[in-house]
Short mmCIF file of C-alpha atoms and ligand atoms in Angstrom, two decimals:
data_model
loop_
_atom_site.label_atom_id
_atom_site.label_comp_id
_atom_site.label_asym_id
_atom_site.label_seq_id
_atom_site.Cartn_x
_atom_site.Cartn_y
_atom_site.Cartn_z
CA MET A 1 -62.05 7.84 9.60
CA PRO A 2 -60.31 10.54 11.51
CA VAL A 3 -58.70 9.61 14.83
CA LYS A 4 -60.44 7.41 17.09
CA ASN A 5 -62.64 9.29 19.68
CA ARG A 6 -61.63 7.22 22.45
CA PHE A 7 -57.98 8.35 21.99
CA ALA A 8 -59.06 11.95 22.42
CA GLU A 9 -60.65 10.86 25.76
CA LEU A 10 -57.48 8.95 26.86
CA LEU A 11 -55.18 11.66 25.69
CA PRO A 12 -54.63 13.13 29.27
CA GLU A 13 -53.79 9.83 30.78
CA ILE A 14 -51.45 8.93 27.88
CA THR A 15 -49.84 12.25 28.17
CA GLU A 16 -49.38 11.60 32.03
CA TRP A 17 -47.60 8.28 31.29
CA ARG A 18 -45.39 9.82 28.60
CA ARG A 19 -44.19 12.78 30.79
CA ASP A 20 -43.68 10.22 33.77
CA ILE A 21 -41.15 8.11 31.36
CA HIS A 22 -39.70 11.39 30.04
CA GLU A 23 -38.73 12.45 33.52
CA ASN A 24 -37.24 8.99 34.34
CA PRO A 25 -35.13 8.14 31.22
CA GLU A 26 -33.06 4.80 31.16
CA ILE A 27 -30.58 4.08 28.60
CA LEU A 28 -29.85 0.83 26.65
CA PHE A 29 -30.68 -2.33 28.65
CA GLU A 30 -31.14 -0.49 31.90
CA THR A 31 -34.88 0.28 31.18
CA HIS A 32 -35.74 -1.33 34.69
CA ARG A 33 -38.18 1.30 35.80
CA THR A 34 -39.78 1.68 32.27
CA SER A 35 -40.19 -2.12 31.95
CA ALA A 36 -41.82 -2.49 35.15
CA LEU A 37 -44.28 0.37 34.64
CA VAL A 38 -45.13 -0.94 31.31
CA ALA A 39 -45.91 -4.61 32.70
CA GLU A 40 -47.83 -2.93 35.54
CA LYS A 41 -50.19 -0.96 32.89
CA LEU A 42 -50.57 -3.97 30.69
CA LYS A 43 -51.69 -5.88 33.85
CA GLU A 44 -54.08 -3.00 34.73
CA PHE A 45 -55.41 -3.06 31.21
CA GLY A 46 -56.20 -6.89 31.51
CA CYS A 47 -53.95 -8.16 29.03
CA ASP A 48 -54.17 -11.93 28.70
CA GLU A 49 -50.62 -12.71 29.24
CA ILE A 50 -47.53 -10.25 30.15
CA VAL A 51 -43.90 -11.70 29.87
CA THR A 52 -40.91 -9.63 31.29
CA GLY A 53 -37.24 -10.43 30.66
CA ILE A 54 -37.45 -11.09 26.98
CA GLY A 55 -34.24 -9.38 25.39
CA ARG A 56 -33.05 -8.80 28.91
CA THR A 57 -35.50 -6.04 29.82
CA GLY A 58 -38.17 -6.20 27.14
CA VAL A 59 -41.74 -6.82 27.78
CA VAL A 60 -44.26 -8.67 25.84
CA GLY A 61 -48.17 -8.58 26.24
CA VAL A 62 -50.70 -10.56 24.46
CA ILE A 63 -54.33 -9.27 23.94
CA LYS A 64 -56.67 -11.81 22.57
CA GLY A 65 -59.61 -10.52 20.31
CA LYS A 66 -63.36 -11.45 20.71
CA SER A 67 -62.52 -14.26 18.63
CA ASP A 68 -59.92 -16.18 16.98
CA SER A 69 -60.95 -17.87 13.85
CA SER A 70 -58.48 -16.04 11.70
CA GLY A 71 -55.65 -17.51 13.53
CA LYS A 72 -53.70 -14.53 12.98
CA VAL A 73 -51.14 -12.78 15.40
CA ILE A 74 -49.87 -9.16 14.78
CA GLY A 75 -46.94 -7.76 16.64
CA LEU A 76 -46.84 -4.21 17.54
CA ARG A 77 -43.43 -2.72 18.58
CA ALA A 78 -42.25 0.14 20.50
CA ASP A 79 -38.84 1.31 21.92
CA MET A 80 -38.38 2.20 25.51
CA ASP A 81 -34.76 3.65 25.76
CA ALA A 82 -33.23 7.02 26.28
CA LEU A 83 -29.88 8.58 25.01
CA PRO A 84 -26.73 8.97 27.15
CA MET A 85 -27.01 12.99 26.86
CA ASN A 86 -28.13 15.91 28.95
CA GLU A 87 -31.49 17.55 28.45
CA GLU A 88 -31.72 21.20 27.89
CA THR A 89 -35.48 21.81 27.47
CA GLY A 90 -36.17 23.45 30.76
CA LEU A 91 -39.51 21.38 30.89
CA PRO A 92 -41.22 20.87 34.14
CA TYR A 93 -41.04 17.01 33.64
CA ALA A 94 -37.29 17.20 32.19
CA SER A 95 -35.00 14.37 32.95
CA LYS A 96 -34.04 13.99 36.54
CA THR A 97 -31.26 11.67 35.61
CA PRO A 98 -27.88 13.24 34.60
CA ASN A 99 -26.52 11.93 31.37
CA ALA A 100 -29.89 10.30 30.40
CA MET A 101 -32.57 11.95 28.03
CA HIS A 102 -35.48 10.81 25.85
CA ALA A 103 -34.28 12.79 22.88
CA CYS A 104 -35.52 10.51 20.54
CA GLY A 105 -39.01 10.29 21.59
CA HIS A 106 -39.03 6.54 22.78
CA ASP A 107 -41.21 7.88 25.76
CA GLY A 108 -43.81 8.84 23.48
CA HIS A 109 -43.58 5.56 21.51
CA THR A 110 -44.07 3.48 24.64
CA ALA A 111 -46.94 5.73 25.83
CA MET A 112 -48.77 5.43 22.47
CA LEU A 113 -48.41 1.66 22.34
CA LEU A 114 -49.53 1.50 26.05
CA GLY A 115 -52.52 3.72 24.87
CA ALA A 116 -53.47 1.47 21.92
CA ALA A 117 -53.02 -1.64 24.38
CA LYS A 118 -55.51 -0.01 26.79
CA TYR A 119 -57.86 0.54 23.96
CA LEU A 120 -57.48 -2.85 22.34
CA ALA A 121 -58.13 -4.75 25.57
CA GLU A 122 -61.27 -2.67 26.38
CA THR A 123 -62.76 -3.21 22.95
CA ARG A 124 -61.31 -6.45 21.77
CA ASN A 125 -63.05 -5.72 18.45
CA PHE A 126 -60.95 -8.06 16.29
CA ASP A 127 -60.40 -11.66 15.23
CA GLY A 128 -57.01 -13.00 16.10
CA ASN A 129 -54.47 -11.93 18.76
CA VAL A 130 -52.14 -8.98 19.25
CA VAL A 131 -48.79 -9.12 20.66
CA VAL A 132 -47.44 -5.67 22.09
CA ILE A 133 -43.59 -5.65 22.04
CA PHE A 134 -41.76 -3.15 24.21
CA GLN A 135 -37.97 -3.35 23.43
CA PRO A 136 -34.81 -1.87 25.32
CA ALA A 137 -31.72 -0.68 23.62
CA GLU A 138 -32.84 0.43 20.25
CA GLU A 139 -30.03 3.22 20.52
CA GLY A 140 -27.15 0.89 19.39
CA GLY A 141 -27.66 -1.98 21.83
CA GLY A 142 -29.48 -4.07 19.48
CA GLY A 143 -32.50 -4.85 21.96
CA GLY A 144 -34.78 -5.84 19.17
CA LYS A 145 -32.44 -8.31 18.00
CA GLU A 146 -32.05 -9.85 21.53
CA MET A 147 -35.82 -10.19 21.74
CA CYS A 148 -35.85 -12.05 18.53
CA ASP A 149 -32.76 -14.17 19.66
CA ASP A 150 -34.93 -15.12 22.69
CA GLY A 151 -37.31 -16.83 20.35
CA MET A 152 -40.17 -14.15 20.67
CA MET A 153 -41.53 -14.33 16.99
CA ASP A 154 -41.95 -18.37 17.32
CA ARG A 155 -42.95 -18.27 20.96
CA TRP A 156 -46.08 -16.04 20.18
CA ASN A 157 -46.38 -17.20 16.60
CA ILE A 158 -46.19 -13.66 15.32
CA GLN A 159 -46.79 -13.50 11.75
CA GLU A 160 -46.57 -9.55 11.08
CA VAL A 161 -44.80 -6.76 12.81
CA TYR A 162 -45.51 -2.98 12.75
CA GLY A 163 -43.27 -0.21 14.06
CA MET A 164 -43.54 3.60 14.35
CA HIS A 165 -41.13 6.50 14.97
CA ASN A 166 -41.90 10.32 15.26
CA TRP A 167 -40.44 12.60 12.90
CA PRO A 168 -39.71 16.25 13.77
CA GLY A 169 -40.35 18.68 10.80
CA LYS A 170 -43.44 16.70 9.63
CA PRO A 171 -46.83 18.03 10.54
CA VAL A 172 -48.14 16.60 13.89
CA GLY A 173 -50.21 13.42 13.06
CA SER A 174 -49.38 13.35 9.51
CA PHE A 175 -47.73 10.06 8.19
CA ALA A 176 -44.79 9.18 5.86
CA ILE A 177 -43.51 5.66 4.83
CA ARG A 178 -41.42 3.97 2.07
CA SER A 179 -41.55 0.33 0.54
CA GLY A 180 -38.47 -1.67 0.51
CA ALA A 181 -35.12 -0.32 2.05
CA PHE A 182 -35.80 2.50 4.34
CA PHE A 183 -33.30 2.93 7.21
CA ALA A 184 -29.61 2.19 6.51
CA ALA A 185 -27.17 -0.53 7.72
CA THR A 186 -25.20 1.13 10.46
CA ASP A 187 -21.50 -0.21 10.72
CA VAL A 188 -18.65 1.15 12.61
CA PHE A 189 -14.97 0.91 12.14
CA GLU A 190 -11.59 1.75 13.71
CA VAL A 191 -8.17 1.84 12.18
CA THR A 192 -5.19 2.04 14.21
CA VAL A 193 -2.34 3.39 12.18
CA ASN A 194 1.01 2.16 13.50
CA GLY A 195 4.23 3.91 12.57
CA ARG A 196 7.52 4.86 14.30
CA GLY A 197 7.70 7.88 16.54
CA GLY A 198 10.42 10.37 17.31
CA HIS A 199 11.40 13.96 17.16
CA GLY A 200 9.06 16.30 15.51
CA ALA A 201 12.21 18.00 13.86
CA LYS A 202 13.54 14.74 12.62
CA PRO A 203 10.83 13.19 10.51
CA GLN A 204 13.41 11.23 8.49
CA GLU A 205 13.95 9.10 11.45
CA THR A 206 10.33 8.32 11.77
CA ILE A 207 7.44 6.46 9.97
CA ASP A 208 4.90 9.25 10.58
CA PRO A 209 1.54 7.79 11.51
CA THR A 210 -0.03 11.17 11.26
CA VAL A 211 0.64 11.83 7.62
CA THR A 212 -0.25 8.18 7.04
CA ALA A 213 -3.52 8.70 8.85
CA ALA A 214 -4.21 11.73 6.99
CA GLN A 215 -3.75 9.69 3.56
CA VAL A 216 -5.92 7.07 4.77
CA VAL A 217 -8.80 9.56 5.74
CA THR A 218 -8.52 10.95 2.25
CA MET A 219 -8.52 7.65 0.49
CA LEU A 220 -11.46 6.24 2.49
CA GLN A 221 -13.46 8.95 0.56
CA THR A 222 -13.15 7.16 -2.65
CA ILE A 223 -15.23 4.21 -1.60
CA ALA A 224 -18.12 6.45 -1.88
CA SER A 225 -17.00 8.49 -4.82
CA ARG A 226 -15.10 6.03 -6.91
CA ASN A 227 -15.97 2.30 -5.86
CA ALA A 228 -19.67 2.56 -5.21
CA ASP A 229 -22.06 2.90 -8.19
CA PRO A 230 -23.05 6.70 -8.21
CA VAL A 231 -26.64 5.70 -8.10
CA GLU A 232 -26.21 3.77 -4.73
CA ASN A 233 -26.48 5.24 -1.31
CA ILE A 234 -23.45 5.27 1.11
CA VAL A 235 -21.70 7.33 3.53
CA VAL A 236 -18.29 6.82 4.94
CA SER A 237 -17.65 9.20 7.77
CA VAL A 238 -14.23 9.39 9.86
CA THR A 239 -15.61 10.85 12.99
CA SER A 240 -12.59 10.73 15.27
CA ILE A 241 -8.80 11.12 14.81
CA GLU A 242 -6.50 10.50 18.19
CA SER A 243 -2.90 10.71 18.07
CA SER A 244 -0.74 8.95 20.93
CA SER A 245 1.20 12.22 21.18
CA LYS A 246 -0.09 15.31 23.03
CA ALA A 247 3.10 17.25 22.22
CA PHE A 248 3.99 19.96 19.80
CA ASN A 249 7.34 18.25 19.07
CA VAL A 250 6.67 14.51 19.15
CA ILE A 251 5.76 12.39 16.24
CA PRO A 252 3.41 9.62 17.75
CA GLN A 253 3.87 6.00 17.50
CA SER A 254 0.29 5.62 16.45
CA VAL A 255 -3.00 7.30 15.37
CA HIS A 256 -6.26 5.88 15.83
CA LEU A 257 -9.39 6.40 13.48
CA LYS A 258 -13.10 5.79 14.21
CA GLY A 259 -15.99 6.21 11.99
CA THR A 260 -19.36 4.88 10.60
CA VAL A 261 -20.37 3.47 7.39
CA ARG A 262 -24.00 3.60 6.13
CA THR A 263 -25.38 1.55 3.28
CA MET A 264 -28.63 0.55 1.73
CA SER A 265 -27.96 -2.88 0.15
CA PRO A 266 -26.01 -5.87 1.14
CA GLU A 267 -23.69 -5.66 -1.89
CA ILE A 268 -22.65 -2.11 -1.17
CA ARG A 269 -22.18 -3.07 2.52
CA ASP A 270 -19.82 -6.02 1.53
CA LEU A 271 -18.00 -3.48 -0.98
CA ALA A 272 -17.60 -0.95 1.70
CA GLU A 273 -16.15 -3.44 4.12
CA SER A 274 -13.66 -5.07 1.87
CA ARG A 275 -12.49 -1.73 0.41
CA LEU A 276 -12.14 -0.12 3.75
CA THR A 277 -9.90 -2.87 5.04
CA ALA A 278 -7.69 -2.79 1.82
CA ILE A 279 -7.23 0.87 1.82
CA ALA A 280 -6.35 1.19 5.42
CA GLU A 281 -3.90 -1.83 5.23
CA GLN A 282 -2.34 -1.00 1.81
CA VAL A 283 -1.99 2.79 2.43
CA CYS A 284 -0.28 2.14 5.85
CA ALA A 285 2.00 -0.47 4.08
CA ALA A 286 2.87 1.90 1.36
CA MET A 287 3.93 4.55 3.91
CA GLY A 288 6.07 2.01 5.69
CA GLY A 289 3.81 1.42 8.68
CA SER A 290 0.94 -1.02 9.21
CA ALA A 291 -2.92 -1.00 10.11
CA GLU A 292 -5.03 -2.68 12.63
CA VAL A 293 -8.58 -2.55 11.15
CA ARG A 294 -11.78 -3.55 13.14
CA TYR A 295 -14.96 -3.53 10.99
CA GLN A 296 -18.21 -4.28 12.86
CA ARG A 297 -21.64 -4.70 11.32
CA ASN A 298 -24.41 -3.44 13.46
CA TYR A 299 -27.91 -3.00 12.50
CA PRO A 300 -28.93 -4.32 8.82
CA VAL A 301 -30.69 -2.24 6.28
CA MET A 302 -34.38 -1.98 7.39
CA VAL A 303 -36.47 -3.18 4.76
CA ASN A 304 -40.20 -2.46 4.68
CA HIS A 305 -42.30 -5.37 3.03
CA PRO A 306 -44.40 -4.10 0.07
CA GLU A 307 -47.81 -5.69 1.05
CA GLN A 308 -47.55 -4.79 4.69
CA THR A 309 -46.37 -1.21 3.60
CA GLU A 310 -49.52 -0.84 1.39
CA PHE A 311 -51.50 -1.74 4.14
CA ALA A 312 -49.95 0.65 6.44
CA VAL A 313 -50.51 3.35 4.04
CA GLU A 314 -54.21 2.60 3.65
CA VAL A 315 -54.38 2.64 7.48
CA ALA A 316 -52.52 6.03 7.71
CA LYS A 317 -54.84 7.71 5.13
CA ALA A 318 -57.80 6.28 7.02
CA VAL A 319 -56.37 8.14 10.30
CA SER A 320 -54.85 11.33 8.93
CA GLY A 321 -56.32 11.67 5.18
CA ASP A 322 -52.87 11.31 3.69
CA CYS A 323 -49.65 9.33 3.79
CA GLU A 324 -46.60 10.89 2.04
CA GLU A 325 -43.63 8.71 0.64
CA ALA A 326 -40.73 9.25 3.04
CA PRO A 327 -37.16 9.65 1.64
CA LEU A 328 -34.40 7.25 2.47
CA VAL A 329 -32.86 7.67 6.02
CA MET A 330 -29.24 7.07 6.34
CA GLY A 331 -29.78 6.54 10.01
CA GLY A 332 -30.38 3.02 11.53
CA GLU A 333 -33.23 1.25 13.20
CA ASP A 334 -33.00 -1.81 15.31
CA PHE A 335 -36.68 -2.86 13.98
CA ALA A 336 -34.63 -4.15 11.01
CA PHE A 337 -34.07 -7.29 12.83
CA MET A 338 -37.84 -7.84 13.48
CA LEU A 339 -38.36 -7.21 9.81
CA GLU A 340 -35.87 -9.82 8.81
CA GLU A 341 -37.79 -12.33 10.79
CA ARG A 342 -41.31 -11.35 9.80
CA PRO A 343 -43.00 -9.26 7.05
CA GLY A 344 -44.13 -5.93 8.40
CA ALA A 345 -43.90 -2.28 8.04
CA TYR A 346 -42.30 0.80 9.73
CA ILE A 347 -44.00 4.20 9.60
CA LEU A 348 -43.22 7.77 10.42
CA VAL A 349 -45.56 10.07 12.33
CA GLY A 350 -45.09 13.86 12.41
CA ASN A 351 -43.83 15.42 15.43
CA GLY A 352 -44.54 19.02 14.24
CA ASP A 353 -41.99 21.88 14.42
CA SER A 354 -39.62 20.53 17.07
CA ALA A 355 -35.73 20.13 17.53
CA SER A 356 -34.46 17.18 15.75
CA VAL A 357 -34.15 13.84 17.33
CA HIS A 358 -31.00 13.46 19.69
CA HIS A 359 -30.78 17.28 20.16
CA PRO A 360 -30.68 18.45 23.72
CA GLU A 361 -33.91 20.56 23.38
CA TYR A 362 -35.97 17.84 21.64
CA ASN A 363 -39.28 16.79 22.95
CA PHE A 364 -41.85 14.36 21.99
CA ASN A 365 -45.14 16.19 20.94
CA ASP A 366 -48.09 14.88 22.92
CA GLU A 367 -50.56 16.16 20.12
CA THR A 368 -49.43 13.40 17.95
CA ILE A 369 -50.64 10.65 20.53
CA PRO A 370 -54.30 10.46 19.20
CA ALA A 371 -53.07 9.85 15.54
CA GLY A 372 -50.23 7.42 16.63
CA CYS A 373 -52.40 5.20 18.92
CA SER A 374 -55.32 5.34 16.19
CA TRP A 375 -52.97 4.08 13.69
CA TRP A 376 -51.89 0.98 16.01
CA ALA A 377 -55.45 0.55 16.76
CA GLU A 378 -56.68 0.62 13.22
CA ILE A 379 -53.92 -1.87 11.99
CA VAL A 380 -55.30 -4.48 14.18
CA GLU A 381 -59.07 -3.73 13.53
CA ARG A 382 -58.55 -3.77 9.76
CA ARG A 383 -55.84 -6.62 9.43
CA MET A 384 -58.02 -8.97 11.57
CA PRO A 385 -61.72 -7.84 11.25
CA ALA A 386 -63.99 -8.79 13.94
CA ALA A 387 -66.16 -11.97 12.66
ZN1 ZN B 1 -32.61 7.75 18.07
ZN1 ZN B 2 -35.22 6.57 17.97
#
């Protein structure tokens, strides 16, 4: 089975929604216009239940199949939020909002899931219920977690969840996935290195936090190179160094470091946190200063469940003829929280030869819509076949 013919017919309409969302990006939980548009479309399609305000600005829609003898409920999830950056695509439908841009293709994800919802509400060719989940704040806000915390899974008795992300550099409409750990846990840290400031020409009277911070930065590299098992995957990046001095001749009182830690297993995550704290505190103490460490755990590792991944592969092959094994991704994904609550799978769909996500020239490729929508619809029709 290639893509469903209905989606070739719906392509102009879905493209129009996608470009409208693209032109009006909203970040984090501020997806008010987008959520309203989603809820309005779901109503127009004849969804059986539409609830807004789940996870603040999230939207949930229920579509009942022709029958419900299976008792099954499948959740399909898309993200709606944009990024706080300026668009440089020059497109006629480029962002009208300064410092907001759909640079991760969540406009495409939302439009594709709306397309699938329209088709599923039209045909209802399945035995069970579908819950379409539109979440805000994927980009660092934990909107998916908030929807789970609002009791979404139990409230609609969702038994399995599926998610999708477009992938630049992969051919349009092709799929890739991997079983088990797939996207990394994304933690952040801050270290304030405190010393004693003074004249730049009299270092002997100071405890120089700049030199101390430099040692901390270097030592933090040993978490990955000396502490973690070499076959494990870990990134420790210091991404910001700020001194309290702006002068050539003033040794500062303190230096502030920021960075991120990416890991693929709970054990390595624990190791990274404990080593980072120990290194920062003890290096600073050895230099005569002190450290204040803040380590914050954000998204957990996103783990695809084996059985649902195998099924997702079967569906992807049916839609596009093939499904590659995806590499590990050291980026994070808020869908991880949903996969902690329910079994499911998250797949990548090719965006063609585009700029990478989070780049000011990135754009979602509308040609991928028929394949993406077909995958959603086929997940439902195969997992809950009509009686
Ligand atoms: Zn992103
Ligand atoms: Zn994204």
